[in-house]
PDB file of N, CA and C in Angstrom:
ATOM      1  N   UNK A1358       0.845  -1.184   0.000  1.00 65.00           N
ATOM      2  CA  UNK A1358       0.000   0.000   0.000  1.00 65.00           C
ATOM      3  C   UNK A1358       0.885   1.240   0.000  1.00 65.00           C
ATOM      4  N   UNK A1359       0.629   2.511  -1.205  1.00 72.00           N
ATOM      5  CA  UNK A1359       1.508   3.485  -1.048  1.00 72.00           C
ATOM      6  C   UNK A1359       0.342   4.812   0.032  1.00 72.00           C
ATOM      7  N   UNK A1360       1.056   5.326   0.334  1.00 73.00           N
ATOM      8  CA  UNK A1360       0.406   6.480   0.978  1.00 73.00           C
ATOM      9  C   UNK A1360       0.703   7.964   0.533  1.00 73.00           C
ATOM     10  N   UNK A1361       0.214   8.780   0.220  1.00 73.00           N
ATOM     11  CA  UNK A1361       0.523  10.114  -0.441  1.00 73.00           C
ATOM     12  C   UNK A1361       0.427  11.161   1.002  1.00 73.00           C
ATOM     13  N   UNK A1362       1.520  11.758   0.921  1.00 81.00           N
ATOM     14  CA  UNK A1362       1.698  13.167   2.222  1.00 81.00           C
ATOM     15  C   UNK A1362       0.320  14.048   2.024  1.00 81.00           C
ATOM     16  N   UNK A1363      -0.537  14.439   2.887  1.00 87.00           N
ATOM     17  CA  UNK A1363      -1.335  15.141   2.989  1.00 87.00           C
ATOM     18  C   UNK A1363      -0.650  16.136   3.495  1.00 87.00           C
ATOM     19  N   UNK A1364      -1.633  18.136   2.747  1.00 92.00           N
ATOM     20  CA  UNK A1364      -0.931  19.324   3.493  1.00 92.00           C
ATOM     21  C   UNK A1364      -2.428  19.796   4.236  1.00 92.00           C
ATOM     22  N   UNK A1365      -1.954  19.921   5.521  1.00 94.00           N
ATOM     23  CA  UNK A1365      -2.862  20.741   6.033  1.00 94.00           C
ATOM     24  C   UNK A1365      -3.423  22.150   6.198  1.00 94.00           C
ATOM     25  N   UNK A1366      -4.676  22.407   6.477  1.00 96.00           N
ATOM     26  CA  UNK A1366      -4.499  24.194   6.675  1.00 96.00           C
ATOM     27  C   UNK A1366      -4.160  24.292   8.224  1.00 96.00           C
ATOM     28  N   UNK A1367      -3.616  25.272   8.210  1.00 95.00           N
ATOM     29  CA  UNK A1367      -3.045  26.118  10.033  1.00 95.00           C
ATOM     30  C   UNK A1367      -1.577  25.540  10.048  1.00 95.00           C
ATOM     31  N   UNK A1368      -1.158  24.756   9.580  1.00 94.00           N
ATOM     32  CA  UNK A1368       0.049  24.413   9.435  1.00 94.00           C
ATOM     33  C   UNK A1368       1.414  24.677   8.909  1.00 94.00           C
ATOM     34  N   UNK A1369       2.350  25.018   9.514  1.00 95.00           N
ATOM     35  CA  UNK A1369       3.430  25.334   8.579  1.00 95.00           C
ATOM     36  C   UNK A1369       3.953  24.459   7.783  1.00 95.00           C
ATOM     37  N   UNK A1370       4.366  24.900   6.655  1.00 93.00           N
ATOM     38  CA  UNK A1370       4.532  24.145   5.768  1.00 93.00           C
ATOM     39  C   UNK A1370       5.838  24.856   4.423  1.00 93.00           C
ATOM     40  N   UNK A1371       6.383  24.003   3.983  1.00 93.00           N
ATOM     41  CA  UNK A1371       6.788  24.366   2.606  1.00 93.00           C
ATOM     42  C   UNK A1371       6.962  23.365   1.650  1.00 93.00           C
ATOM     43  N   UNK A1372       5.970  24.224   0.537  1.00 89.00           N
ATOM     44  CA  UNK A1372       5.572  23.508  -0.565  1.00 89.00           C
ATOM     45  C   UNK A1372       6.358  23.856  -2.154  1.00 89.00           C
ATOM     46  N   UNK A1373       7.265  22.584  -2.054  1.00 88.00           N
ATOM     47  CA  UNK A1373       7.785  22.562  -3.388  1.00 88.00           C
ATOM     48  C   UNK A1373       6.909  22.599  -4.918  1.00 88.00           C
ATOM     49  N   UNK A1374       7.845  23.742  -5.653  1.00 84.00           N
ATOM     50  CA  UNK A1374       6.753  23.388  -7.199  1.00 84.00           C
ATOM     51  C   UNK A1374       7.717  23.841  -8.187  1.00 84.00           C
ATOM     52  N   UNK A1375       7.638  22.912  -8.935  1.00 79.00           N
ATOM     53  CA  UNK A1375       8.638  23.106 -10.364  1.00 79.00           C
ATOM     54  C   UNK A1375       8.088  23.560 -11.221  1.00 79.00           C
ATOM     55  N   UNK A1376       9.223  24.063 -12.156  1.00 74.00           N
ATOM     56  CA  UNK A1376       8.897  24.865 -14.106  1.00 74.00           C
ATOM     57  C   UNK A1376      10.716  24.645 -14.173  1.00 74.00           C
ATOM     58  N   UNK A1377       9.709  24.694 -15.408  1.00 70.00           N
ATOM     59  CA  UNK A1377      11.262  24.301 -16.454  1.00 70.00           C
ATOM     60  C   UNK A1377      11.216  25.245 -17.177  1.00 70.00           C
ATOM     61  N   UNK A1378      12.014  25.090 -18.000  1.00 68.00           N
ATOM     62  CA  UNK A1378      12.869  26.190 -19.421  1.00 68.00           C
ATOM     63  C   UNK A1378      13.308  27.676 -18.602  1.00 68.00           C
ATOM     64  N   UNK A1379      13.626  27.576 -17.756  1.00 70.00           N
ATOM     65  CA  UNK A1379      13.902  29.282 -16.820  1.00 70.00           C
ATOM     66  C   UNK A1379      15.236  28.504 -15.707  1.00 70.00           C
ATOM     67  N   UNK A1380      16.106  29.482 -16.313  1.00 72.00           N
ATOM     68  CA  UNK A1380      17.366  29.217 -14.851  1.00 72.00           C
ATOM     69  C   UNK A1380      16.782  30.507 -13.892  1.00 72.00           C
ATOM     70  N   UNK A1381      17.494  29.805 -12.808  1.00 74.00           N
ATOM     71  CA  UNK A1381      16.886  30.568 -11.437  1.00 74.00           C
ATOM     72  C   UNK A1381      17.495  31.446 -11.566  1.00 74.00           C
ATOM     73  N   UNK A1382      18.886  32.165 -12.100  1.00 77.00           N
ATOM     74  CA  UNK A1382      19.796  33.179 -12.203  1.00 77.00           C
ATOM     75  C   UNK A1382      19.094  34.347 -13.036  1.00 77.00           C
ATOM     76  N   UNK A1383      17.782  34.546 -13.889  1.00 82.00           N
ATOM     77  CA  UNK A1383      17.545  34.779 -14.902  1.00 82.00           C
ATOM     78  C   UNK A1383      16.116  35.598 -14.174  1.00 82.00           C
ATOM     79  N   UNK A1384      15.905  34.806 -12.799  1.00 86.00           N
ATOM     80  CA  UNK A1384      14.534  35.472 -12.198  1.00 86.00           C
ATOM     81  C   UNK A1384      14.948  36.840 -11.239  1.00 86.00           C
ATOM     82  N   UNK A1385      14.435  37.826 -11.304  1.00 89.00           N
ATOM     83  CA  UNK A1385      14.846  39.012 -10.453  1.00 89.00           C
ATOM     84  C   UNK A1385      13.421  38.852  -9.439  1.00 89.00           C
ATOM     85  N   UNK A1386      12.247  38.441  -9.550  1.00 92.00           N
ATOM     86  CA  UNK A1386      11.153  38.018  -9.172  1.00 92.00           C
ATOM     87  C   UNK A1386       9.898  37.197  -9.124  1.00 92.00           C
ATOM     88  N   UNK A1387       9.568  36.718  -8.256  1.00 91.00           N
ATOM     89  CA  UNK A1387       8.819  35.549  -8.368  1.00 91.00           C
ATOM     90  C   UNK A1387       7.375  35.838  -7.690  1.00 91.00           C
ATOM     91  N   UNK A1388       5.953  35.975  -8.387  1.00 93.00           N
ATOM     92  CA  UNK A1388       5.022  35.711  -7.522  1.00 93.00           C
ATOM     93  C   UNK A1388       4.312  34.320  -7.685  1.00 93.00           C
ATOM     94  N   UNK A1389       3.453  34.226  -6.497  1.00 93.00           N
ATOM     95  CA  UNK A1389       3.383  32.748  -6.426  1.00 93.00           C
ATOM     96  C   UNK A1389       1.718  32.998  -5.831  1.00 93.00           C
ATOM     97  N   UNK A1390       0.617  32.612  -5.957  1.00 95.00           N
ATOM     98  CA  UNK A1390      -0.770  32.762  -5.343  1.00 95.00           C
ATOM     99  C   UNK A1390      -1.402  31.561  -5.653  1.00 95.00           C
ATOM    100  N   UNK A1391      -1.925  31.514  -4.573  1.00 96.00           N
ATOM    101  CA  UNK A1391      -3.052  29.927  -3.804  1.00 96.00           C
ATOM    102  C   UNK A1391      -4.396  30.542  -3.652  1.00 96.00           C
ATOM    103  N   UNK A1392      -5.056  30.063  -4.689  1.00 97.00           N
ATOM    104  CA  UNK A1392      -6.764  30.724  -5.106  1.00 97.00           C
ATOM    105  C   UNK A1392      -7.369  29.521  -4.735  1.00 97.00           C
ATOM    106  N   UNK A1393      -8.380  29.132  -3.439  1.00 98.00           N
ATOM    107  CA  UNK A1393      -9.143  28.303  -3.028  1.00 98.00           C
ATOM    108  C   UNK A1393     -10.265  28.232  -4.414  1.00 98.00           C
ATOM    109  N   UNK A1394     -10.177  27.474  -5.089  1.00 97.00           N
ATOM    110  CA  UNK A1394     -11.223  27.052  -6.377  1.00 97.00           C
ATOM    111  C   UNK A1394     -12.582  27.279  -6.164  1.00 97.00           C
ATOM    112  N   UNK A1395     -13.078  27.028  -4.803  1.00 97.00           N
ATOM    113  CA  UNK A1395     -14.684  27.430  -4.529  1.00 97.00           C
ATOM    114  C   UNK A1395     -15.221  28.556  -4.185  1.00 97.00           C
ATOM    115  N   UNK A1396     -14.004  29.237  -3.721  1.00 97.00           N
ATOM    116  CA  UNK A1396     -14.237  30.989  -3.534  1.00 97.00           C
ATOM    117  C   UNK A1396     -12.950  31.819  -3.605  1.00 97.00           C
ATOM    118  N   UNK A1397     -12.849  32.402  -5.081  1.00 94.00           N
ATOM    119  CA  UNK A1397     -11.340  32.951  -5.046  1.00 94.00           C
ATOM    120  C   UNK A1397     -11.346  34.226  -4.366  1.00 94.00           C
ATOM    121  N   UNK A1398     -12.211  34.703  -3.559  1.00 97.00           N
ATOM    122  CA  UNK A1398     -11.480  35.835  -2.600  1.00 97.00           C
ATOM    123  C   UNK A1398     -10.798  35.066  -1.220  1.00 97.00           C
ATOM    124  N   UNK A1399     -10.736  33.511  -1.570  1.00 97.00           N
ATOM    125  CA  UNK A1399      -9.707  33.531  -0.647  1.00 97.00           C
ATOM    126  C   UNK A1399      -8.814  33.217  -1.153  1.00 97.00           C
ATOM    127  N   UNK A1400      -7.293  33.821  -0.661  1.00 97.00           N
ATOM    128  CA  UNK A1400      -5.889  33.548  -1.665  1.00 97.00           C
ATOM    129  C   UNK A1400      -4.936  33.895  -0.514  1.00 97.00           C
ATOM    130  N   UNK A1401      -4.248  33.339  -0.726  1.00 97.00           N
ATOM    131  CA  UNK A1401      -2.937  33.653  -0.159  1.00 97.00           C
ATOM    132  C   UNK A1401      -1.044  34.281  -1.613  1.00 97.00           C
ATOM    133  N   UNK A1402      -0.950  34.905  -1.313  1.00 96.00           N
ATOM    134  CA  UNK A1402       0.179  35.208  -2.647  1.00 96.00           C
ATOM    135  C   UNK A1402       1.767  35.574  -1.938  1.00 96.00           C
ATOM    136  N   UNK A1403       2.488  35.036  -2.514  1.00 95.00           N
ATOM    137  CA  UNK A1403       4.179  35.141  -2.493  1.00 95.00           C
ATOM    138  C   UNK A1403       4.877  35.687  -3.192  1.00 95.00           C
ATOM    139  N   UNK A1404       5.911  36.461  -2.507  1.00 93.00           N
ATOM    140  CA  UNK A1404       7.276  37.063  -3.451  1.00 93.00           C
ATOM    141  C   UNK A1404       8.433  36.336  -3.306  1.00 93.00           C
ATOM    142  N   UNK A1405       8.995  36.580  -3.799  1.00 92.00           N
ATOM    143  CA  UNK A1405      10.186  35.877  -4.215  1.00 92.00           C
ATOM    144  C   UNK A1405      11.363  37.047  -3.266  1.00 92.00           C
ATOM    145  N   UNK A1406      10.945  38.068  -3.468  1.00 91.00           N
ATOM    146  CA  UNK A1406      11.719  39.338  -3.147  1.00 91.00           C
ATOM    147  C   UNK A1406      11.688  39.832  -2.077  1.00 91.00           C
ATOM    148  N   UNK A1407      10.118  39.047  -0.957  1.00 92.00           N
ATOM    149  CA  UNK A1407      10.170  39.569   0.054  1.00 92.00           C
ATOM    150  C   UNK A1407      10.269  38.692   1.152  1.00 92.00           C
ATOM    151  N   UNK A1408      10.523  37.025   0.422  1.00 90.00           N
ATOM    152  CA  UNK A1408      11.349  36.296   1.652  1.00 90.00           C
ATOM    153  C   UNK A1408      10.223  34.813   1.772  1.00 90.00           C
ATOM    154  N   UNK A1409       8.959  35.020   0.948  1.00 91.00           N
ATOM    155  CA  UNK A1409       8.180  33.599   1.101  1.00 91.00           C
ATOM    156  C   UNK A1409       8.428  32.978   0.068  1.00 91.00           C
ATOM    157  N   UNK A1410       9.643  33.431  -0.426  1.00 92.00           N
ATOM    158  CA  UNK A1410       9.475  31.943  -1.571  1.00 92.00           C
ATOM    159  C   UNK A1410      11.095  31.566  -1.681  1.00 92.00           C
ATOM    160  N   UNK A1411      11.550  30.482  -1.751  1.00 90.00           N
ATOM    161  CA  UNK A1411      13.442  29.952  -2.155  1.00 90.00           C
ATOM    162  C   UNK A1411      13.297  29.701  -3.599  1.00 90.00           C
ATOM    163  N   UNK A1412      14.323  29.423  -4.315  1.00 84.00           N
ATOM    164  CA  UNK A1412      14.442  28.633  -5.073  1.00 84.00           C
ATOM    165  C   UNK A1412      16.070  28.558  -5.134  1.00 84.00           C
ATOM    166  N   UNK A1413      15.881  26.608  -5.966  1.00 80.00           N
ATOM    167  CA  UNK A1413      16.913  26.339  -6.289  1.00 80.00           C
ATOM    168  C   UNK A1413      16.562  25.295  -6.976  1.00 80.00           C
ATOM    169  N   UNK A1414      17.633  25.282  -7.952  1.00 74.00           N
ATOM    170  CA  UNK A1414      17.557  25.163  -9.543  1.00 74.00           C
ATOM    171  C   UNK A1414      16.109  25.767 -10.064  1.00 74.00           C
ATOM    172  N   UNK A1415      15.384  24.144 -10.324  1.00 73.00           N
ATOM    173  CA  UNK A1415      14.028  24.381 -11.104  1.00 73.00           C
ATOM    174  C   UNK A1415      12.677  24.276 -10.363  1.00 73.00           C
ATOM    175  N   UNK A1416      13.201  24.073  -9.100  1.00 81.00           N
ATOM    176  CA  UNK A1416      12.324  24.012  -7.779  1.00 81.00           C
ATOM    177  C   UNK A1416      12.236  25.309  -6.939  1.00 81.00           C
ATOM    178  N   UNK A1417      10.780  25.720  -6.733  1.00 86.00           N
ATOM    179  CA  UNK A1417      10.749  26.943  -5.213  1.00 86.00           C
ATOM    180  C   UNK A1417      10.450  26.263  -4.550  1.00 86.00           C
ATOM    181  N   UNK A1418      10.328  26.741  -3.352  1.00 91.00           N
ATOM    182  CA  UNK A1418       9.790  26.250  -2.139  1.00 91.00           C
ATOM    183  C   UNK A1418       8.847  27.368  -1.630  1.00 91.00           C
ATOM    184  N   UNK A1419       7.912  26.890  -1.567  1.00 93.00           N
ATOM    185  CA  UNK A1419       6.593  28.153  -0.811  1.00 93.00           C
ATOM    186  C   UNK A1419       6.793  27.502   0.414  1.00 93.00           C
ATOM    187  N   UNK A1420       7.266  29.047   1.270  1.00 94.00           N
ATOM    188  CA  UNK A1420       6.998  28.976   2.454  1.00 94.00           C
ATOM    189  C   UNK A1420       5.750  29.355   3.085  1.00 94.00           C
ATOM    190  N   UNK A1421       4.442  28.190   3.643  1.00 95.00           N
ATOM    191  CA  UNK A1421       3.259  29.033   4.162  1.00 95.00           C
ATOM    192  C   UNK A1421       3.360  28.471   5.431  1.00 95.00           C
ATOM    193  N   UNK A1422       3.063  29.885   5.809  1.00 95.00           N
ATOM    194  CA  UNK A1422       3.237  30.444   7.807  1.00 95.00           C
ATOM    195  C   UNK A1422       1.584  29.441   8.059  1.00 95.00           C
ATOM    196  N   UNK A1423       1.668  28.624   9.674  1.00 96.00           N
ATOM    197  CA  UNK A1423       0.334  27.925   9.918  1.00 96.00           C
ATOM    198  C   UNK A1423      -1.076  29.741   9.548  1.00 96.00           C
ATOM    199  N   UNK A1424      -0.913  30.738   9.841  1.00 96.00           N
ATOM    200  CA  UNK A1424      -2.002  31.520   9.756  1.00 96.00           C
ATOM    201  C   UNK A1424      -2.084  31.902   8.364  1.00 96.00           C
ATOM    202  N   UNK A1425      -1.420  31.139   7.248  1.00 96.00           N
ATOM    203  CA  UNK A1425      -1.688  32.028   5.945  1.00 96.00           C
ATOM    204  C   UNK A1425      -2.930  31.164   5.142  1.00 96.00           C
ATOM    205  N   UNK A1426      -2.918  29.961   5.446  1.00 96.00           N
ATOM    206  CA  UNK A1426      -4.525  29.132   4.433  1.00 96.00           C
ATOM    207  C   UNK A1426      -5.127  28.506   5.917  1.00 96.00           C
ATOM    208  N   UNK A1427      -6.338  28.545   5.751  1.00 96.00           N
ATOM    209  CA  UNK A1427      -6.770  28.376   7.171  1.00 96.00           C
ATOM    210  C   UNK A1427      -8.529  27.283   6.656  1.00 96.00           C
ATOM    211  N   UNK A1428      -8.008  27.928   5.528  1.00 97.00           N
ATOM    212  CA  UNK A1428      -9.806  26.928   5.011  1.00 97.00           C
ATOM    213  C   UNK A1428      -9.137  25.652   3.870  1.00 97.00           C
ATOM    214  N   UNK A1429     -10.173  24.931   4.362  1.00 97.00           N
ATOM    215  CA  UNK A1429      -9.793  23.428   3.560  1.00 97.00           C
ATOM    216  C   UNK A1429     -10.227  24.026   2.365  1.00 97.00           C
ATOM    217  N   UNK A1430      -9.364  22.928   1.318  1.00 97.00           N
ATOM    218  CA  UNK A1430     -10.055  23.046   0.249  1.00 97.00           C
ATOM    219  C   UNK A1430      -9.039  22.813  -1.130  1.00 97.00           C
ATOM    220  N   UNK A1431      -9.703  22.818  -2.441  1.00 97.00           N
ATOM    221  CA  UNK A1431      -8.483  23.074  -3.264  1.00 97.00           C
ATOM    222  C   UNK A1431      -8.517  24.064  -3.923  1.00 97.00           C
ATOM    223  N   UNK A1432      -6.878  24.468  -4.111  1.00 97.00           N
ATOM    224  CA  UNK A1432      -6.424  25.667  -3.894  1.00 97.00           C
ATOM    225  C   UNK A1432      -6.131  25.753  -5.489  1.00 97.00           C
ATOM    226  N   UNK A1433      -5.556  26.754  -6.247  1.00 96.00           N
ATOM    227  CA  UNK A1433      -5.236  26.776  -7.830  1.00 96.00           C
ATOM    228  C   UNK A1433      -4.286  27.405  -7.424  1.00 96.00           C
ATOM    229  N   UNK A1434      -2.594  26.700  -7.918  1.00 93.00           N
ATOM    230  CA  UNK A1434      -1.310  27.669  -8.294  1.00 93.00           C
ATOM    231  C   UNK A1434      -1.116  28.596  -9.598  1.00 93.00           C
ATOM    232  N   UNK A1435      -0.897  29.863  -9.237  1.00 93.00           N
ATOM    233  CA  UNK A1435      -0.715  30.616 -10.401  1.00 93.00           C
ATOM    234  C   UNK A1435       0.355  31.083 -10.269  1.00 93.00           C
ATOM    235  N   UNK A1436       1.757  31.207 -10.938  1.00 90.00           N
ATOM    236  CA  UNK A1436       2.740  32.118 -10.990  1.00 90.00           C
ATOM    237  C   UNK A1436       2.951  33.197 -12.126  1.00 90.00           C
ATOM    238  N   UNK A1437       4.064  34.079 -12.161  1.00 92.00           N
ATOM    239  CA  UNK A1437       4.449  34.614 -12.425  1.00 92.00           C
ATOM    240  C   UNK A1437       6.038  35.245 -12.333  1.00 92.00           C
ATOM    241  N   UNK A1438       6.782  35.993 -13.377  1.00 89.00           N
ATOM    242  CA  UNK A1438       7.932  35.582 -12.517  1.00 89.00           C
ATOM    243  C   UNK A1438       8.706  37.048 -13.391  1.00 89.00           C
ATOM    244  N   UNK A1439       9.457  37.629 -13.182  1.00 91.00           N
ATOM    245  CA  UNK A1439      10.093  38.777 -13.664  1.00 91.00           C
ATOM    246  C   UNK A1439      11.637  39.067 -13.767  1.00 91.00           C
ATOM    247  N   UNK A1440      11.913  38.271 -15.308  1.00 88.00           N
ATOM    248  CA  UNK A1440      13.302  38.368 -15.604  1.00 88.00           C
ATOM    249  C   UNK A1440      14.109  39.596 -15.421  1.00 88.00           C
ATOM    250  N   UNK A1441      15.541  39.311 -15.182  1.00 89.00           N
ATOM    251  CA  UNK A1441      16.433  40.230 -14.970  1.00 89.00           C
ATOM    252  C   UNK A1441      16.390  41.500 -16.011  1.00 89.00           C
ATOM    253  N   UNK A1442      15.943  41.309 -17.238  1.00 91.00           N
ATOM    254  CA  UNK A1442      16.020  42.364 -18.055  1.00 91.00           C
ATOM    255  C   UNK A1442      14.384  43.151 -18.149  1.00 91.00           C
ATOM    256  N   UNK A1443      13.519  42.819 -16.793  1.00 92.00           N
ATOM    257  CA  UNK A1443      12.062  43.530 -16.318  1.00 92.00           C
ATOM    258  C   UNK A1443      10.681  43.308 -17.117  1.00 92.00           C
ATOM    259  N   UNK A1444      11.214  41.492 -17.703  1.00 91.00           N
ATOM    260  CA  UNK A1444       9.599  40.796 -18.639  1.00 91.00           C
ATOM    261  C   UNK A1444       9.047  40.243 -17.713  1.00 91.00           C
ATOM    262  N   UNK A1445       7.755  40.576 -17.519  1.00 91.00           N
ATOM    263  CA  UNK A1445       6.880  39.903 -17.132  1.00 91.00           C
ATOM    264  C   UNK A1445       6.156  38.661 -17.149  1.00 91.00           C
ATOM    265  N   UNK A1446       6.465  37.501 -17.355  1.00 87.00           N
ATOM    266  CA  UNK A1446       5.972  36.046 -18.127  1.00 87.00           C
ATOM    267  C   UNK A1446       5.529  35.053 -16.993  1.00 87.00           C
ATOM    268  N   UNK A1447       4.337  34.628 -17.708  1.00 84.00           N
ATOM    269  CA  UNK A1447       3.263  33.723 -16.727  1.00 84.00           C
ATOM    270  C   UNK A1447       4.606  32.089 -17.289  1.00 84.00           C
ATOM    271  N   UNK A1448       4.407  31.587 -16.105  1.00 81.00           N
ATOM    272  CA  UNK A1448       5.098  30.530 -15.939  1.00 81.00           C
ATOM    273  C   UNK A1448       3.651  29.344 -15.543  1.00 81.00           C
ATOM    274  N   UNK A1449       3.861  28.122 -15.867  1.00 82.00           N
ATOM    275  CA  UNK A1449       3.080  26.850 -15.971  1.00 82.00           C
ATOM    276  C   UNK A1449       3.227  26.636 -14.793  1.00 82.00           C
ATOM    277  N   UNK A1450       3.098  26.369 -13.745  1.00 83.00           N
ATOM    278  CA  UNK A1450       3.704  25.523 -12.317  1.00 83.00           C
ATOM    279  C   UNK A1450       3.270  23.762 -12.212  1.00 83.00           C
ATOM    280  N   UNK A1451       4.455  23.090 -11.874  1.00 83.00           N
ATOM    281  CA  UNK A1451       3.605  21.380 -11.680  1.00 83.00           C
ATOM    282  C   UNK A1451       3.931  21.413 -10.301  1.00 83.00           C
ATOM    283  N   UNK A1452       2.955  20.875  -9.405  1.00 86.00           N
ATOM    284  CA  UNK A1452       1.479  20.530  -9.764  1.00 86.00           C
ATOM    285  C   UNK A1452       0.938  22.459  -9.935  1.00 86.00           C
ATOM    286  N   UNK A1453      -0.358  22.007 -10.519  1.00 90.00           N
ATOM    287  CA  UNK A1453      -1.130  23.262 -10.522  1.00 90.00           C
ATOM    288  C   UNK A1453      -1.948  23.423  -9.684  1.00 90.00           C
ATOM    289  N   UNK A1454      -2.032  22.922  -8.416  1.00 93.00           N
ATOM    290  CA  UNK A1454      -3.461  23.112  -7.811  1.00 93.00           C
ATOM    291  C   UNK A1454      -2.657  21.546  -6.638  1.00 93.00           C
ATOM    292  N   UNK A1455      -3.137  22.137  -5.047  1.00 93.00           N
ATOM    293  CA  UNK A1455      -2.823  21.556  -3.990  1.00 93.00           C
ATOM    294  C   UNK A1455      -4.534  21.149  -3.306  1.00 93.00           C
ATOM    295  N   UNK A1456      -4.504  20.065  -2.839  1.00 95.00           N
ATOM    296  CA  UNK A1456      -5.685  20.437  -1.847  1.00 95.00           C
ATOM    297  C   UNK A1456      -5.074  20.595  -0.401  1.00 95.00           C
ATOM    298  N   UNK A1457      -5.742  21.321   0.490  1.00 96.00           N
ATOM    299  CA  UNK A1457      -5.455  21.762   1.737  1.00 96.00           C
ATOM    300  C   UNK A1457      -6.810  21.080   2.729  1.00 96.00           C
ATOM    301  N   UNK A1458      -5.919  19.935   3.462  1.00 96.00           N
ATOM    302  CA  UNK A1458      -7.552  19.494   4.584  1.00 96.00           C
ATOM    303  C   UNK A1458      -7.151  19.774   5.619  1.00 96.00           C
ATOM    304  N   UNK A1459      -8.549  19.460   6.565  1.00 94.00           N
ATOM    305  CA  UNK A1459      -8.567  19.996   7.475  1.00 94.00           C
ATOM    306  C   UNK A1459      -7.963  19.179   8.566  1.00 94.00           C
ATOM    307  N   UNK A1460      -7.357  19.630   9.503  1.00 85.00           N
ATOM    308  CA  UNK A1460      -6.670  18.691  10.835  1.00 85.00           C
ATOM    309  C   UNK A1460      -7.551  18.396  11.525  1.00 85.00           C
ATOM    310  N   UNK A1461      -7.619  17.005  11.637  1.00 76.00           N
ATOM    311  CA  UNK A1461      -8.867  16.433  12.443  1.00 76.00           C
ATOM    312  C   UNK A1461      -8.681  16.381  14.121  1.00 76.00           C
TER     313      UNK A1461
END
């Protein structure tokens, strides 16, 4: 039997997510936003610039604080990312979309 890691809400956590064709040397900025699919005024969003997000190589790491997603549910990844020479380009993220349950 395999078992898959569940992420919780209230929990700290950091959540790895890859893209390809982009060296990390090449990003001057990174945003990163978690849109709950059943009601997108709830979101949580990341910079790269202001300390919630790592990367290395082709991997970030979202850092979310236990008070930043607090409602179950699934969430939609959207990035964005802002090369050194100030382009703006939507980036694919895998996975695209996390679910977040609740701690029983």
């Amino acid at each position: 039997m395999t078992c898959a890691d569940r992420i919780f809400v209230s929990t700290d956590i950091v959540i790895p997510v890859t893209f390809t064709g982009v060296l990390a040397a090449d990003i001057s900025d990174l945003y990163v936003k978690f849109s709950n699919r059943n009601d997108p005024t709830i979101y949580k969003s990341y910079l790269y610039s202001t300390g919630g997000i790592t990367i290395s190589g082709e991997t970030i790491h979202v850092i979310v604080d236990k008070t930043h997603i607090t409602v179950p549910g699934i969430y939609d990844i959207y990035m964005k990312r802002t090369s050194q020479a100030g382009k703006l380009i939507g980036v694919v993220p895998c996975p695209g979309w996390v679910n977040f349950y609740q701690m029983l």
